[in-house]
């Protein structure tokens, strides 16, 4: 048994990210066994002038399009990464998984260096690419929740097709859930009602997450994608992504489920971000994702700065923005908090000033911290120095 006590200037603990000054976290093997001010072991590591907080969760990312980043600004972005007819889909249909291994390894190392612990990754053409994505993410030290996407989808569902089920679609969904993968659906508009129900039933019966983009654009919103999702996908652990176009009334009738917003991607694609403060009033505990690597650098620190700026005057407190990256994700089963009995998955942020007032620490993290301040990643009793 390896015991260790980690000292920091301020630690943000428990679900409420409560700041404790001169905190000591006692760790035994992989687990937090005590939080206080006096070390519970002789083996004390003082990390110095750092803020210690849980590793972050990036709740929505497409990693398989990194090789298209050069096309950014050369073509209309929807033609590059848009589903299902963007260039991404065209290339991935032809790509050999091995040809992407080195590139993926670099993407995941970069993601890890930002302090991400848990990653919900969409994997297009899931049957071909899920294994390699999982392997490379784990090699970088990430906990990955793979969301495998079937290769079959429809441009448009005619009213008389709603009961149809494409056999290949059903086979691939079965293949995914048999392997314990979550499921990614492009949008409720790209499958029949019967297909949506099958995905929901198969994923839900194994407790696997099902992710779908909902109301990202005005078109998908006016085509009624939200109602299709609500009437078919509510059995499993459904994750709704974007919801950019929803009004307050739509948000207030959402059931309690994990919703993910991708602020920079939403600004690039649609020029606005969803009503996050209404989501919080509704009690939804929203999460943050960075969406397409081809389009947006997967750096969560940039994401939260933008959220704060765009939501000025909307009663969105810094602590809630931080919870979107940490404890709210944990509350849905996708991330970490620092509490006795939990896995120790910590992140030490270097403070570049003399100190930080304990009442200012959440604002400090939101407004001042950037990826260059991520100093250490703590996994159980292992302390890893972050090098970029
Ligand atoms: Zn997406």
Short mmCIF file of C-alpha atoms and ligand atoms in Angstrom, two decimals:
data_model
loop_
_atom_site.label_atom_id
_atom_site.label_comp_id
_atom_site.label_asym_id
_atom_site.label_seq_id
_atom_site.Cartn_x
_atom_site.Cartn_y
_atom_site.Cartn_z
CA UNK A 1 0.00 0.00 0.00
CA UNK A 2 1.41 3.35 -1.03
CA UNK A 3 0.46 6.25 1.23
CA UNK A 4 1.07 9.86 0.45
CA UNK A 5 -0.05 13.32 1.60
CA UNK A 6 -0.19 16.13 -0.94
CA UNK A 7 0.00 19.70 0.24
CA UNK A 8 -1.19 22.67 -1.82
CA UNK A 9 -1.91 26.39 -1.42
CA UNK A 10 -5.64 25.85 -1.98
CA UNK A 11 -7.56 22.68 -2.79
CA UNK A 12 -11.08 22.66 -4.28
CA UNK A 13 -12.82 19.73 -2.66
CA UNK A 14 -16.05 17.82 -2.80
CA UNK A 15 -18.95 18.42 -5.16
CA UNK A 16 -19.18 22.08 -4.23
CA UNK A 17 -15.47 22.71 -5.00
CA UNK A 18 -15.05 24.13 -1.50
CA UNK A 19 -11.72 25.97 -1.20
CA UNK A 20 -9.45 24.84 1.65
CA UNK A 21 -6.33 26.87 2.32
CA UNK A 22 -3.05 25.01 3.01
CA UNK A 23 -4.91 21.79 2.32
CA UNK A 24 -3.48 18.31 2.72
CA UNK A 25 -4.99 15.42 0.78
CA UNK A 26 -4.13 11.95 2.08
CA UNK A 27 -3.97 9.24 -0.55
CA UNK A 28 -3.69 5.50 -0.23
CA UNK A 29 -2.95 3.74 -3.52
CA UNK A 30 -5.59 5.11 -5.85
CA UNK A 31 -7.96 6.64 -3.32
CA UNK A 32 -8.46 9.80 -1.26
CA UNK A 33 -8.56 8.72 2.39
CA UNK A 34 -8.54 12.08 4.11
CA UNK A 35 -8.76 15.83 3.51
CA UNK A 36 -7.63 18.38 6.06
CA UNK A 37 -4.72 20.50 7.21
CA UNK A 38 -2.57 17.95 9.01
CA UNK A 39 -0.87 15.21 6.98
CA UNK A 40 -2.03 11.68 7.72
CA UNK A 41 1.24 10.12 6.56
CA UNK A 42 4.98 10.74 6.87
CA UNK A 43 5.32 10.89 3.13
CA UNK A 44 4.36 14.52 2.44
CA UNK A 45 4.77 16.10 -0.96
CA UNK A 46 4.42 19.87 -0.93
CA UNK A 47 3.45 21.03 -4.43
CA UNK A 48 3.94 24.64 -3.36
CA UNK A 49 2.03 27.58 -4.77
CA UNK A 50 -0.62 25.59 -6.59
CA UNK A 51 -4.39 25.23 -6.72
CA UNK A 52 -5.32 21.56 -6.52
CA UNK A 53 -8.59 20.59 -8.19
CA UNK A 54 -10.12 17.52 -9.84
CA UNK A 55 -9.03 16.55 -13.35
CA UNK A 56 -11.42 17.95 -15.96
CA UNK A 57 -14.01 16.28 -18.16
CA UNK A 58 -14.30 17.16 -21.84
CA UNK A 59 -17.83 15.93 -22.49
CA UNK A 60 -17.96 16.16 -26.28
CA UNK A 61 -15.16 15.84 -28.79
CA UNK A 62 -14.61 14.47 -32.29
CA UNK A 63 -10.95 13.42 -32.39
CA UNK A 64 -10.95 11.62 -35.75
CA UNK A 65 -11.04 14.81 -37.82
CA UNK A 66 -7.75 16.31 -36.57
CA UNK A 67 -6.17 15.76 -40.01
CA UNK A 68 -8.62 18.23 -41.57
CA UNK A 69 -7.50 21.24 -39.53
CA UNK A 70 -5.62 22.69 -42.51
CA UNK A 71 -8.93 23.14 -44.30
CA UNK A 72 -10.26 25.45 -41.62
CA UNK A 73 -11.12 28.81 -43.22
CA UNK A 74 -10.61 27.39 -46.72
CA UNK A 75 -14.05 25.82 -47.00
CA UNK A 76 -17.37 26.41 -45.33
CA UNK A 77 -16.92 24.58 -42.00
CA UNK A 78 -20.03 22.47 -42.39
CA UNK A 79 -18.57 21.10 -45.63
CA UNK A 80 -15.45 20.04 -43.71
CA UNK A 81 -16.78 18.40 -40.54
CA UNK A 82 -20.58 18.57 -40.83
CA UNK A 83 -22.46 15.30 -40.52
CA UNK A 84 -23.09 13.27 -42.49
CA UNK A 85 -21.79 14.73 -45.78
CA UNK A 86 -18.73 16.74 -44.75
CA UNK A 87 -15.29 15.85 -46.05
CA UNK A 88 -14.58 14.13 -42.73
CA UNK A 89 -17.05 11.38 -43.54
CA UNK A 90 -15.69 11.01 -47.04
CA UNK A 91 -12.10 10.56 -45.79
CA UNK A 92 -12.93 8.33 -42.85
CA UNK A 93 -14.80 5.89 -45.08
CA UNK A 94 -11.50 5.28 -46.86
CA UNK A 95 -8.96 5.67 -44.06
CA UNK A 96 -7.12 2.72 -42.54
CA UNK A 97 -7.27 2.95 -38.73
CA UNK A 98 -3.50 2.36 -38.39
CA UNK A 99 -2.80 5.42 -40.55
CA UNK A 100 -4.36 7.60 -37.84
CA UNK A 101 -2.56 6.05 -34.85
CA UNK A 102 0.34 8.52 -34.56
CA UNK A 103 -1.87 11.52 -35.15
CA UNK A 104 -4.35 10.36 -32.53
CA UNK A 105 -1.54 9.75 -30.04
CA UNK A 106 -0.46 13.39 -30.42
CA UNK A 107 -4.01 14.69 -30.10
CA UNK A 108 -4.55 12.70 -26.90
CA UNK A 109 -1.21 13.78 -25.37
CA UNK A 110 -2.21 17.36 -26.01
CA UNK A 111 -5.66 16.85 -24.48
CA UNK A 112 -4.07 15.25 -21.43
CA UNK A 113 -1.65 18.16 -21.02
CA UNK A 114 -4.63 20.52 -20.61
CA UNK A 115 -5.57 18.61 -17.45
CA UNK A 116 -8.35 16.48 -18.92
CA UNK A 117 -8.95 13.21 -17.07
CA UNK A 118 -12.17 12.04 -18.66
CA UNK A 119 -13.11 12.33 -22.32
CA UNK A 120 -16.43 11.56 -24.02
CA UNK A 121 -15.36 10.99 -27.58
CA UNK A 122 -17.54 10.57 -30.66
CA UNK A 123 -16.08 7.88 -32.90
CA UNK A 124 -17.40 8.04 -36.43
CA UNK A 125 -17.53 4.70 -38.22
CA UNK A 126 -17.29 3.12 -34.79
CA UNK A 127 -16.77 -0.42 -36.05
CA UNK A 128 -13.50 0.59 -37.71
CA UNK A 129 -12.06 3.14 -35.33
CA UNK A 130 -13.22 2.53 -31.75
CA UNK A 131 -10.45 0.12 -30.78
CA UNK A 132 -7.64 2.39 -31.94
CA UNK A 133 -9.19 5.48 -30.34
CA UNK A 134 -9.54 3.68 -26.98
CA UNK A 135 -5.99 2.31 -27.15
CA UNK A 136 -4.37 5.66 -27.89
CA UNK A 137 -6.50 7.59 -25.37
CA UNK A 138 -5.57 5.14 -22.62
CA UNK A 139 -1.92 5.24 -23.58
CA UNK A 140 -2.05 9.00 -22.94
CA UNK A 141 -3.51 8.34 -19.48
CA UNK A 142 -7.07 9.41 -20.31
CA UNK A 143 -10.24 7.75 -19.11
CA UNK A 144 -12.27 7.57 -22.30
CA UNK A 145 -15.99 7.03 -22.71
CA UNK A 146 -16.19 5.82 -26.33
CA UNK A 147 -19.35 6.84 -28.20
CA UNK A 148 -19.34 4.67 -31.30
CA UNK A 149 -21.30 5.89 -34.29
CA UNK A 150 -22.91 3.45 -36.73
CA UNK A 151 -21.86 3.75 -40.38
CA UNK A 152 -25.52 3.89 -41.46
CA UNK A 153 -27.64 7.04 -41.41
CA UNK A 154 -30.33 8.66 -43.52
CA UNK A 155 -30.32 12.10 -45.10
CA UNK A 156 -34.02 12.37 -44.60
CA UNK A 157 -36.67 10.12 -43.04
CA UNK A 158 -39.94 9.96 -44.99
CA UNK A 159 -43.14 9.65 -42.90
CA UNK A 160 -43.86 6.14 -44.27
CA UNK A 161 -40.36 4.91 -43.23
CA UNK A 162 -40.64 5.54 -39.48
CA UNK A 163 -41.13 1.85 -38.67
CA UNK A 164 -38.20 0.70 -40.86
CA UNK A 165 -34.97 -0.57 -39.33
CA UNK A 166 -31.81 -0.86 -41.39
CA UNK A 167 -30.29 -4.24 -40.61
CA UNK A 168 -26.71 -3.04 -40.71
CA UNK A 169 -27.60 -0.25 -38.30
CA UNK A 170 -29.06 -2.73 -35.83
CA UNK A 171 -26.09 -5.11 -36.18
CA UNK A 172 -23.59 -2.34 -35.53
CA UNK A 173 -25.49 -1.09 -32.46
CA UNK A 174 -25.48 -4.66 -31.10
CA UNK A 175 -21.75 -4.94 -31.83
CA UNK A 176 -21.11 -1.70 -29.89
CA UNK A 177 -23.14 -2.55 -26.81
CA UNK A 178 -21.74 -6.10 -26.68
CA UNK A 179 -18.31 -4.51 -26.32
CA UNK A 180 -19.46 -2.01 -23.72
CA UNK A 181 -19.17 1.03 -26.02
CA UNK A 182 -21.57 3.94 -25.73
CA UNK A 183 -23.49 4.97 -28.85
CA UNK A 184 -23.29 8.15 -30.89
CA UNK A 185 -26.20 9.20 -33.07
CA UNK A 186 -25.61 12.11 -35.42
CA UNK A 187 -29.04 13.66 -34.90
CA UNK A 188 -32.52 12.24 -34.27
CA UNK A 189 -33.31 13.42 -37.83
CA UNK A 190 -30.89 10.93 -39.40
CA UNK A 191 -32.66 7.75 -38.20
CA UNK A 192 -36.20 6.38 -38.21
CA UNK A 193 -38.22 6.38 -35.00
CA UNK A 194 -37.85 2.59 -34.89
CA UNK A 195 -34.07 2.87 -35.20
CA UNK A 196 -33.89 5.48 -32.44
CA UNK A 197 -35.94 3.24 -30.17
CA UNK A 198 -33.69 0.25 -30.84
CA UNK A 199 -30.56 2.24 -30.02
CA UNK A 200 -32.20 3.50 -26.86
CA UNK A 201 -33.34 0.05 -25.80
CA UNK A 202 -30.03 -1.71 -26.47
CA UNK A 203 -27.88 1.03 -24.94
CA UNK A 204 -30.24 1.56 -22.03
CA UNK A 205 -30.43 -2.11 -21.12
CA UNK A 206 -26.67 -2.14 -20.53
CA UNK A 207 -26.59 1.29 -18.88
CA UNK A 208 -24.45 2.66 -21.71
CA UNK A 209 -24.55 6.34 -22.68
CA UNK A 210 -26.17 7.43 -25.96
CA UNK A 211 -25.05 10.77 -27.31
CA UNK A 212 -26.88 12.81 -29.93
CA UNK A 213 -26.57 16.33 -31.32
CA UNK A 214 -29.83 18.20 -30.72
CA UNK A 215 -30.93 21.60 -32.08
CA UNK A 216 -27.47 22.78 -33.00
CA UNK A 217 -28.73 24.72 -36.00
CA UNK A 218 -32.00 26.52 -36.77
CA UNK A 219 -32.75 23.94 -39.47
CA UNK A 220 -32.55 20.93 -37.17
CA UNK A 221 -34.54 22.77 -34.50
CA UNK A 222 -37.35 23.69 -36.89
CA UNK A 223 -37.39 20.11 -38.23
CA UNK A 224 -38.35 19.01 -34.72
CA UNK A 225 -35.22 17.09 -33.66
CA UNK A 226 -35.87 17.79 -29.96
CA UNK A 227 -39.32 16.17 -29.97
CA UNK A 228 -37.99 13.16 -31.88
CA UNK A 229 -35.25 12.77 -29.26
CA UNK A 230 -37.59 13.21 -26.31
CA UNK A 231 -40.06 10.64 -27.61
CA UNK A 232 -37.49 7.91 -28.38
CA UNK A 233 -34.21 8.29 -26.53
CA UNK A 234 -35.21 8.64 -22.92
CA UNK A 235 -34.55 5.10 -21.66
CA UNK A 236 -30.80 5.05 -21.69
CA UNK A 237 -28.30 7.42 -20.21
CA UNK A 238 -28.86 9.92 -23.00
CA UNK A 239 -26.48 12.84 -23.50
CA UNK A 240 -27.88 15.78 -25.49
CA UNK A 241 -25.24 17.91 -27.18
CA UNK A 242 -25.47 21.60 -28.19
CA UNK A 243 -29.15 22.68 -27.73
CA UNK A 244 -28.03 26.03 -29.14
CA UNK A 245 -31.46 26.94 -30.53
CA UNK A 246 -33.66 26.07 -27.55
CA UNK A 247 -35.70 28.84 -25.95
CA UNK A 248 -36.38 29.07 -22.21
CA UNK A 249 -39.64 27.13 -22.56
CA UNK A 250 -37.93 24.25 -24.40
CA UNK A 251 -35.23 24.05 -21.75
CA UNK A 252 -37.73 24.10 -18.89
CA UNK A 253 -39.44 20.98 -20.30
CA UNK A 254 -36.21 19.00 -20.70
CA UNK A 255 -36.01 15.98 -18.42
CA UNK A 256 -33.04 15.64 -16.06
CA UNK A 257 -30.25 14.38 -18.26
CA UNK A 258 -26.69 15.36 -19.08
CA UNK A 259 -26.56 18.19 -21.61
CA UNK A 260 -23.31 19.35 -23.17
CA UNK A 261 -22.54 22.76 -24.60
CA UNK A 262 -19.60 23.48 -26.90
CA UNK A 263 -19.29 27.29 -26.74
CA UNK A 264 -16.50 27.93 -29.25
CA UNK A 265 -17.85 25.43 -31.75
CA UNK A 266 -21.34 26.92 -31.35
CA UNK A 267 -19.96 30.41 -32.00
CA UNK A 268 -18.09 29.21 -35.10
CA UNK A 269 -21.07 27.36 -36.55
CA UNK A 270 -24.06 29.39 -35.43
CA UNK A 271 -22.82 32.63 -33.85
CA UNK A 272 -24.44 32.00 -30.48
CA UNK A 273 -24.25 29.77 -27.43
CA UNK A 274 -27.11 28.01 -25.65
CA UNK A 275 -28.94 29.44 -22.65
CA UNK A 276 -26.65 27.97 -20.01
CA UNK A 277 -28.09 29.97 -17.12
CA UNK A 278 -31.60 28.69 -17.93
CA UNK A 279 -30.21 25.15 -18.00
CA UNK A 280 -28.75 25.70 -14.54
CA UNK A 281 -32.03 27.18 -13.26
CA UNK A 282 -33.74 24.06 -14.59
CA UNK A 283 -31.28 22.01 -12.48
CA UNK A 284 -29.69 20.32 -15.49
CA UNK A 285 -26.03 20.42 -14.42
CA UNK A 286 -24.69 21.09 -17.96
CA UNK A 287 -21.22 20.02 -19.15
CA UNK A 288 -18.66 21.46 -21.56
CA UNK A 289 -17.20 19.93 -24.71
CA UNK A 290 -14.84 21.21 -27.39
CA UNK A 291 -16.40 19.44 -30.42
CA UNK A 292 -14.37 18.98 -33.63
CA UNK A 293 -10.59 18.95 -33.23
CA UNK A 294 -10.40 20.08 -36.87
CA UNK A 295 -12.15 23.28 -35.87
CA UNK A 296 -11.43 23.99 -32.20
CA UNK A 297 -8.29 23.39 -30.15
CA UNK A 298 -9.47 21.03 -27.39
CA UNK A 299 -8.39 23.38 -24.60
CA UNK A 300 -11.07 23.70 -21.90
CA UNK A 301 -9.45 26.80 -20.33
CA UNK A 302 -10.22 28.75 -23.51
CA UNK A 303 -13.76 27.44 -23.47
CA UNK A 304 -14.57 28.67 -19.95
CA UNK A 305 -13.13 32.12 -20.58
CA UNK A 306 -15.45 32.53 -23.54
CA UNK A 307 -18.45 31.29 -21.54
CA UNK A 308 -17.77 33.83 -18.82
CA UNK A 309 -17.46 36.68 -21.30
CA UNK A 310 -20.54 35.79 -23.32
CA UNK A 311 -22.65 35.18 -20.22
CA UNK A 312 -21.77 38.44 -18.47
CA UNK A 313 -24.77 39.78 -16.59
CA UNK A 314 -26.53 36.41 -16.78
CA UNK A 315 -25.91 35.34 -13.20
CA UNK A 316 -23.50 32.61 -14.22
CA UNK A 317 -21.05 32.33 -11.35
CA UNK A 318 -17.46 31.21 -11.84
CA UNK A 319 -17.97 28.27 -9.52
CA UNK A 320 -20.77 26.96 -11.74
CA UNK A 321 -18.61 27.26 -14.84
CA UNK A 322 -15.95 25.21 -13.02
CA UNK A 323 -18.54 22.62 -12.01
CA UNK A 324 -19.42 22.18 -15.70
CA UNK A 325 -15.89 20.86 -16.18
CA UNK A 326 -15.72 18.82 -12.97
CA UNK A 327 -18.33 17.91 -10.37
CA UNK A 328 -21.40 18.17 -12.58
CA UNK A 329 -19.76 15.71 -14.97
CA UNK A 330 -19.00 13.50 -11.96
CA UNK A 331 -22.65 13.69 -10.90
CA UNK A 332 -23.57 12.10 -14.26
CA UNK A 333 -20.90 9.42 -13.89
CA UNK A 334 -18.26 10.97 -16.20
CA UNK A 335 -15.56 12.60 -14.10
CA UNK A 336 -14.01 13.28 -10.72
CA UNK A 337 -14.27 15.13 -7.46
CA UNK A 338 -11.84 15.11 -4.54
CA UNK A 339 -13.61 13.55 -1.59
CA UNK A 340 -12.82 10.79 0.89
CA UNK A 341 -13.49 7.43 -0.73
CA UNK A 342 -13.20 8.73 -4.31
CA UNK A 343 -10.42 7.93 -6.78
CA UNK A 344 -7.67 10.55 -6.57
CA UNK A 345 -7.62 12.23 -9.98
CA UNK A 346 -6.17 15.65 -9.34
CA UNK A 347 -4.78 18.59 -11.22
CA UNK A 348 -2.30 21.14 -9.84
CA UNK A 349 -2.43 24.65 -11.33
CA UNK A 350 0.60 26.86 -10.80
CA UNK A 351 -0.30 30.23 -9.28
CA UNK A 352 1.80 32.87 -11.01
CA UNK A 353 1.28 35.50 -8.33
CA UNK A 354 2.18 35.79 -4.66
CA UNK A 355 -1.03 34.19 -3.57
CA UNK A 356 -4.76 33.92 -4.19
CA UNK A 357 -7.44 34.98 -1.76
CA UNK A 358 -9.63 32.05 -0.88
CA UNK A 359 -12.80 34.01 -1.75
CA UNK A 360 -11.42 34.81 -5.20
CA UNK A 361 -10.09 31.38 -6.14
CA UNK A 362 -12.96 30.27 -8.43
CA UNK A 363 -12.80 33.56 -10.33
CA UNK A 364 -9.02 33.26 -10.46
CA UNK A 365 -9.21 29.84 -12.11
CA UNK A 366 -11.80 31.01 -14.65
CA UNK A 367 -10.15 34.29 -15.59
CA UNK A 368 -6.40 33.77 -15.10
CA UNK A 369 -5.53 30.13 -15.60
CA UNK A 370 -4.44 28.97 -19.01
CA UNK A 371 -3.04 25.67 -20.23
CA UNK A 372 0.52 26.84 -19.43
CA UNK A 373 -0.36 26.82 -15.71
CA UNK A 374 -1.20 23.11 -15.63
CA UNK A 375 1.79 21.90 -13.61
CA UNK A 376 1.01 18.38 -12.35
CA UNK A 377 -1.50 15.65 -12.94
CA UNK A 378 -2.08 13.41 -9.95
CA UNK A 379 -3.32 9.88 -10.54
CA UNK A 380 -3.65 8.05 -7.25
CA UNK A 381 -0.25 8.23 -5.58
CA UNK A 382 1.48 9.10 -8.86
CA UNK A 383 2.42 12.74 -9.45
CA UNK A 384 3.17 13.48 -13.09
CA UNK A 385 4.83 16.69 -14.18
CA UNK A 386 3.07 18.15 -17.21
CA UNK A 387 5.27 18.95 -20.15
CA UNK A 388 3.89 20.36 -23.36
ZN1 LIG B 1 -20.31 17.19 -32.24
#
